Amino acid sequence: MRLVGNWSYPTAIRFGAGRIRELPEVCSAAGMKRPLLVTDKGLADLPITTATLDLMEVAGLGRGLFADVDPNPSEKNLEAGVAAYNAGGHDGVIAFGGGSGLDLGKMVAFMCGQTRPVWDFEDIGDWWTRADADAIAPIIAVPTTAGTGSEVGRASVITNSETHVKKIIFHPKVLPTVVICDPELTVGMPRLITAGTGLDAFAHCVEAFSSPHYHPMSQGIALEGMRLVKDYLPRAYADGTDIEARAQMMSAAAMGATAFQKGLGAIHAMSHPIGAVFNTHHGTTNAVCMPAVLEFNAPAIADRFQEAAAYLGINGGFDGFCAFVQEFNDSLGIPRKLSDLGVTKASIPELVKGAIIDPSCGGNPVELNEENLTELFARAI
Ligand SMILES: [Fe+2]
């Protein structure tokens, strides 16, 4: 099968190896003459970034670059990015990278014309309507990992640098106008990141599938997303140049983020404060939390995962699925305990405080409270 396609759901996606070469055409279709490419520090000097800037320059689009973006981007990164955008007279953003580059790029486009502070647009009720929608710059997203799925999302996660709390900033116009999914850009990802980001996509599918909200479209996408990760992540991990595996993982990432419109749950509610306090890798943290959360959610999800296990070719129903998750983690070099990531027992009260106010809490199939979250953290540590 040739893994190439043009999709219009959930936004316009140009999918296929080598399609980064279409970037200049995509920029002009989006009305950009002077785009700013936003990415993170780690990617700034890599050949994939330089080659993309070359493509822009040759097409007369300049080589505007902002890369002062931390792994967990903060409002300080955002302020600097907006200043660079406005000083350079840019007219659109190319959000390029993994979760941090994509999320911050989307926020620079969102905030470049707003007058209120970013925290006023947190994903609470209808706060997004406070924004001046006409002042939002166009966004082209180019993922270089296969996990976050932020390229098809309408929100970004920004860490408050003072309180260390991660906030979700939402606006419908933060959904990129066009996404270029080119699996060749992910070939150089180190194995650890391939595993961690791939398991983030898996966690998105598992949590969306577990969420009690009614959204049958998401349910189907989450199930097929789990299958793609199960079948192709081991291949991408074993051989980073396996372009078919890289392509299927890139699809799984976009599918996970599409599916979690149905909701996330305890895995992400735990992982967000852990990442904010201990600066751990998001996808790896999710993977470590998953076995404990599956066990905790068992009374509410066992039936549903019986069916999923059958579809995925896993014997033993829900218990078989749980055993598969642990073996899968082990085979991908994921530690078994949060303490292996540096998380301490002493931090549990602070982590519980962060988890309980995390928006992901609402999508968990078993209601979360301080007591059961304390237990869950203790078990996972
Ligand atoms: Fe995630």
XYZ file of N, CA and C in Angstrom, residues 216-364:
447
model
N -19.134 8.195 19.414
C -18.788 6.952 18.713
C -17.730 7.123 17.615
N -17.634 8.305 17.013
C -16.595 8.514 15.997
C -15.216 8.373 16.644
N -15.062 9.059 17.796
C -13.787 8.988 18.510
C -13.475 7.564 18.948
N -14.531 6.832 19.337
C -14.326 5.472 19.824
C -13.669 4.609 18.739
N -14.171 4.734 17.524
C -13.619 3.962 16.404
C -12.198 4.374 16.083
N -11.954 5.680 16.094
C -10.607 6.181 15.779
C -9.614 5.714 16.846
N -10.038 5.760 18.111
C -9.152 5.347 19.209
C -8.769 3.875 19.077
N -9.723 3.051 18.688
C -9.460 1.614 18.583
C -8.453 1.319 17.468
N -8.666 1.912 16.309
C -7.731 1.683 15.202
C -6.367 2.323 15.507
N -6.375 3.439 16.235
C -5.113 4.060 16.645
C -4.299 3.125 17.531
N -4.988 2.444 18.477
C -4.286 1.473 19.340
C -3.657 0.376 18.483
N -4.394 -0.091 17.467
C -3.865 -1.173 16.624
C -2.598 -0.719 15.885
N -2.633 0.499 15.356
C -1.457 0.973 14.617
C -0.241 1.043 15.537
N -0.432 1.541 16.770
C 0.703 1.626 17.701
C 1.205 0.221 18.032
N 0.276 -0.689 18.320
C 0.669 -2.052 18.688
C 1.466 -2.709 17.559
N 1.023 -2.507 16.322
C 1.678 -3.189 15.200
C 2.956 -2.490 14.731
N 3.003 -1.165 14.829
C 4.108 -0.455 14.165
C 5.124 0.193 15.097
N 4.757 0.469 16.369
C 5.763 1.101 17.240
C 6.973 0.180 17.461
N 6.776 -1.127 17.671
C 7.967 -1.977 17.827
C 8.877 -1.935 16.599
N 8.286 -1.830 15.420
C 9.099 -1.757 14.196
C 9.855 -0.428 14.104
N 9.182 0.678 14.406
C 9.851 1.985 14.351
C 10.959 2.064 15.399
N 10.733 1.405 16.536
C 11.710 1.401 17.633
C 12.932 0.562 17.243
N 12.683 -0.561 16.583
C 13.788 -1.455 16.210
C 14.601 -0.877 15.056
N 13.918 -0.214 14.126
C 14.606 0.322 12.943
C 13.988 1.672 12.578
N 14.658 2.724 12.989
C 14.131 4.075 12.778
C 13.949 4.443 11.317
N 14.585 3.712 10.414
C 14.475 4.058 8.988
C 13.325 3.299 8.307
N 12.580 2.505 9.068
C 11.424 1.767 8.522
C 10.314 2.789 8.229
N 10.253 3.240 6.992
C 9.391 4.386 6.662
C 7.909 4.023 6.738
N 7.573 2.769 6.486
C 6.176 2.354 6.627
C 5.747 2.448 8.100
N 6.616 1.956 8.989
C 6.301 2.022 10.421
C 6.233 3.479 10.884
N 7.167 4.305 10.404
C 7.162 5.728 10.769
C 5.870 6.392 10.293
N 5.421 6.042 9.074
C 4.198 6.644 8.531
C 2.979 6.210 9.347
N 2.876 4.927 9.655
C 1.708 4.457 10.407
C 1.688 5.064 11.806
N 2.870 5.269 12.401
C 2.915 5.918 13.720
C 2.496 7.386 13.621
N 2.839 8.038 12.511
C 2.440 9.432 12.342
C 0.912 9.526 12.242
N 0.303 8.549 11.568
C -1.169 8.498 11.510
C -1.742 8.247 12.901
N -1.143 7.294 13.618
C -1.649 6.959 14.957
C -1.623 8.189 15.869
N -0.587 9.025 15.731
C -0.471 10.228 16.561
C -1.616 11.197 16.267
N -1.862 11.426 14.976
C -2.957 12.338 14.602
C -4.301 11.750 15.047
N -4.424 10.430 14.980
C -5.683 9.781 15.378
C -5.898 9.874 16.886
N -4.841 9.696 17.665
C -4.970 9.795 19.120
C -5.492 11.162 19.536
N -4.928 12.205 18.923
C -5.337 13.564 19.299
C -6.732 13.889 18.780
N -7.115 13.292 17.661
C -8.484 13.482 17.167
C -9.458 12.789 18.121
N -9.075 11.590 18.545
C -9.959 10.794 19.417
C -10.157 11.441 20.781
N -9.133 12.114 21.298
C -9.286 12.580 22.688
C -10.153 13.833 22.821
N -10.809 14.233 21.727
C -11.905 15.196 21.896
C -12.979 14.559 22.782
N -12.995 13.232 22.840
C -13.953 12.504 23.681
C -13.576 12.603 25.155
N -12.324 12.876 25.436
C -11.878 13.016 26.816
C -10.559 12.303 27.044
N -9.806 12.788 28.038
C -8.626 12.078 28.531
C -8.982 11.615 29.938
N -8.017 11.153 30.702
C -8.365 10.649 32.030
C -7.211 10.724 32.997
N -7.166 9.759 33.920
C -6.233 9.809 35.043
C -4.765 9.791 34.594
N -4.465 9.099 33.490
C -3.068 9.052 33.054
C -2.559 10.470 32.804
N -3.326 11.236 32.045
C -2.890 12.609 31.758
C -3.045 13.533 32.962
N -4.070 13.290 33.790
C -4.233 14.113 34.995
C -3.020 13.942 35.918
N -2.437 12.732 35.949
C -1.243 12.488 36.766
C 0.007 13.031 36.073
N 0.077 12.777 34.777
C 1.290 13.090 34.028
C 1.550 14.597 33.917
N 0.489 15.389 33.815
C 0.699 16.841 33.685
C 1.416 17.435 34.899
N 0.925 17.229 36.151
C 1.683 17.792 37.280
C 3.068 17.166 37.458
N 3.214 15.879 37.135
C 4.552 15.265 37.256
C 5.528 15.979 36.312
N 5.078 16.204 35.077
C 5.931 16.886 34.096
C 6.262 18.303 34.535
N 5.245 18.979 35.113
C 5.463 20.369 35.519
C 6.444 20.456 36.688
N 6.403 19.493 37.614
C 7.262 19.556 38.812
C 8.637 18.941 38.534
N 8.665 17.802 37.837
C 9.931 17.064 37.682
C 10.522 17.136 36.273
N 9.838 17.864 35.359
C 10.350 18.028 33.991
C 10.593 16.688 33.288
N 9.734 15.729 33.533
C 9.882 14.415 32.910
C 9.321 14.438 31.487
N 9.696 13.443 30.683
C 9.159 13.348 29.323
C 7.689 12.928 29.404
N 6.827 13.684 28.713
C 5.376 13.492 28.853
C 4.924 12.072 28.482
N 5.321 11.611 27.301
C 4.840 10.301 26.839
C 5.371 9.162 27.697
N 6.638 9.272 28.105
C 7.237 8.249 28.960
C 6.507 8.204 30.305
N 6.188 9.386 30.838
C 5.470 9.452 32.109
C 4.103 8.778 31.986
N 3.412 9.064 30.886
C 2.103 8.422 30.657
C 2.242 6.906 30.668
N 3.274 6.426 29.976
C 3.450 4.978 29.839
C 3.665 4.329 31.202
N 4.432 5.002 32.071
C 4.685 4.450 33.404
C 3.398 4.431 34.225
N 2.556 5.451 34.047
C 1.301 5.539 34.828
C 0.238 4.556 34.340
N 0.314 4.131 33.069
C -0.810 3.411 32.470
C -1.223 2.117 33.197
N -0.280 1.223 33.567
C -0.726 -0.021 34.205
C -1.538 0.224 35.483
N -1.092 1.161 36.323
C -1.813 1.451 37.572
C -3.202 2.023 37.277
N -3.295 2.872 36.263
C -4.591 3.492 35.944
C -5.561 2.462 35.363
N -5.063 1.565 34.520
C -5.944 0.518 33.964
C -6.542 -0.325 35.092
N -5.691 -0.682 36.040
C -6.155 -1.490 37.166
C -7.197 -0.726 37.989
N -6.912 0.549 38.207
C -7.823 1.408 38.978
C -9.181 1.559 38.275
N -9.148 1.704 36.943
C -10.382 1.927 36.177
C -11.120 0.631 35.840
N -10.552 -0.509 36.196
C -11.080 -1.808 35.753
C -12.600 -1.956 35.864
N -13.209 -1.589 37.016
C -14.659 -1.837 37.129
C -15.462 -1.140 36.021
N -14.944 -0.005 35.529
C -15.717 0.762 34.538
C -15.354 0.418 33.095
N -14.192 -0.191 32.861
C -13.750 -0.334 31.467
C -13.495 -1.773 31.025
N -13.589 -2.729 31.967
C -13.207 -4.110 31.629
C -14.003 -4.650 30.435
N -15.324 -4.398 30.403
C -16.162 -4.925 29.309
C -15.713 -4.382 27.965
N -15.517 -3.070 27.936
C -15.176 -2.384 26.699
C -13.814 -2.870 26.172
N -12.880 -3.111 27.090
C -11.553 -3.549 26.647
C -11.524 -5.033 26.282
N -12.534 -5.764 26.703
C -12.694 -7.144 26.242
C -12.824 -7.125 24.710
N -13.691 -6.209 24.236
C -13.900 -6.088 22.783
C -12.645 -5.569 22.095
N -11.991 -4.588 22.727
C -10.778 -4.026 22.123
C -9.706 -5.102 21.998
N -9.558 -5.913 23.046
C -8.535 -6.961 23.026
C -8.784 -7.908 21.858
N -10.064 -8.263 21.648
C -10.392 -9.162 20.546
C -9.984 -8.527 19.213
N -10.299 -7.249 19.029
C -9.953 -6.548 17.788
C -8.436 -6.485 17.587
N -7.725 -6.295 18.709
C -6.266 -6.135 18.628
C -5.532 -7.473 18.543
N -6.280 -8.568 18.621
C -5.644 -9.884 18.555
C -4.917 -10.253 19.843
N -5.432 -9.735 20.984
C -4.834 -10.034 22.293
C -5.740 -11.030 23.014
N -5.186 -12.127 23.463
C -5.975 -13.137 24.190
C -6.184 -12.712 25.640
N -7.307 -13.148 26.225
C -7.487 -12.961 27.669
C -8.277 -11.734 28.061
N -8.968 -11.106 27.106
C -9.838 -9.973 27.436
C -9.110 -8.827 28.111
N -9.760 -8.209 29.116
C -9.187 -7.039 29.781
C -7.868 -7.387 30.485
N -7.837 -8.539 31.171
C -6.592 -8.926 31.860
C -5.465 -9.130 30.850
N -5.825 -9.719 29.722
C -4.833 -9.896 28.655
C -4.324 -8.561 28.148
N -5.233 -7.591 28.041
C -4.827 -6.255 27.575
C -3.847 -5.628 28.568
N -4.165 -5.734 29.876
C -3.272 -5.166 30.907
C -1.886 -5.833 30.852
N -1.875 -7.153 30.683
C -0.586 -7.863 30.597
C 0.182 -7.412 29.362
N -0.566 -7.223 28.251
C 0.081 -6.736 27.026
C 0.748 -5.376 27.254
N 0.031 -4.457 27.944
C 0.561 -3.102 28.165
C 1.886 -3.169 28.933
N 1.938 -4.006 29.969
C 3.176 -4.105 30.748
C 4.318 -4.678 29.908
N 4.027 -5.724 29.136
C 5.066 -6.314 28.272
C 5.524 -5.326 27.203
N 4.558 -4.595 26.652
C 4.851 -3.608 25.607
C 5.808 -2.550 26.164
N 5.466 -2.010 27.360
C 6.337 -1.032 28.017
C 7.748 -1.600 28.218
N 7.804 -2.821 28.746
C 9.107 -3.445 29.019
C 9.927 -3.562 27.737
N 9.261 -3.966 26.655
C 9.986 -4.192 25.396
C 10.491 -2.885 24.800
N 9.906 -1.754 25.233
C 10.300 -0.451 24.682
C 11.188 0.327 25.654
N 11.677 -0.357 26.678
C 12.638 0.274 27.595
C 12.016 1.276 28.548
N 10.712 1.145 28.820
C 10.030 2.080 29.730
C 10.185 1.570 31.170
N 10.608 2.446 32.107
C 10.737 1.993 33.491
C 9.382 1.586 34.078
N 9.427 0.754 35.119
C 8.170 0.266 35.712
C 7.596 1.229 36.744
N 8.458 2.085 37.336
C 7.976 2.932 38.437
C 8.280 4.407 38.187
N 7.416 5.265 38.699
C 7.661 6.701 38.578
C 8.926 7.102 39.332
N 9.284 6.358 40.381
C 10.503 6.695 41.125
C 11.730 6.585 40.213
N 11.651 5.720 39.189
C 12.765 5.617 38.225
C 12.907 6.896 37.402
N 11.839 7.705 37.353
C 11.907 8.987 36.636
C 12.248 10.125 37.588
N 12.493 9.788 38.855
C 12.889 10.816 39.829
C 11.734 11.348 40.660
N 10.533 10.782 40.494
C 9.371 11.267 41.249
C 9.445 10.722 42.678
N 9.244 11.616 43.664
C 9.406 11.218 45.072
C 8.062 11.078 45.773
N 8.029 10.228 46.792
C 6.807 10.053 47.595
C 6.423 11.361 48.277
N 7.443 12.127 48.685
C 7.176 13.380 49.395
C 6.394 14.372 48.541
N 6.456 14.190 47.228
C 5.792 15.162 46.344
C 4.315 14.832 46.124
N 3.848 13.693 46.660
C 2.473 13.248 46.349
C 1.409 14.328 46.638
N 1.437 14.981 47.823
C 0.382 15.992 48.056
C 0.362 17.089 46.988
N 1.552 17.536 46.559
C 1.628 18.582 45.528
C 1.088 18.055 44.185
N 1.436 16.798 43.871
C 0.986 16.206 42.601
C -0.530 16.018 42.601
N -1.081 15.589 43.738
C -2.529 15.402 43.844
C -3.235 16.737 43.637
N -2.676 17.789 44.232
C -3.266 19.126 44.095
C -3.325 19.540 42.627
N -2.245 19.228 41.892
C -2.217 19.564 40.462
C -3.164 18.693 39.660
N -3.225 17.409 40.017
C -4.044 16.467 39.236
C -5.529 16.778 39.371
N -5.939 17.135 40.579
C -7.371 17.298 40.842
C -7.961 18.471 40.053
N -7.125 19.471 39.728
C -7.647 20.608 38.946
C -7.332 20.463 37.463
N -6.717 19.333 37.076
C -6.392 19.146 35.657
C -7.666 18.819 34.879
N -7.874 19.466 33.713
C -9.104 19.217 32.954
C -9.261 17.750 32.520
N -8.145 16.993 32.442
C -8.247 15.587 32.028
C -9.045 14.756 33.032
N -9.089 15.210 34.303
C -9.799 14.483 35.364
C -11.222 14.132 34.958
N -11.901 15.081 34.310
C -13.316 14.932 33.994
C -13.621 13.792 33.035
N -12.603 13.333 32.276
C -12.850 12.264 31.315
C -12.558 10.877 31.860
N -12.128 10.808 33.133
C -11.808 9.472 33.656
C -13.094 8.714 34.008
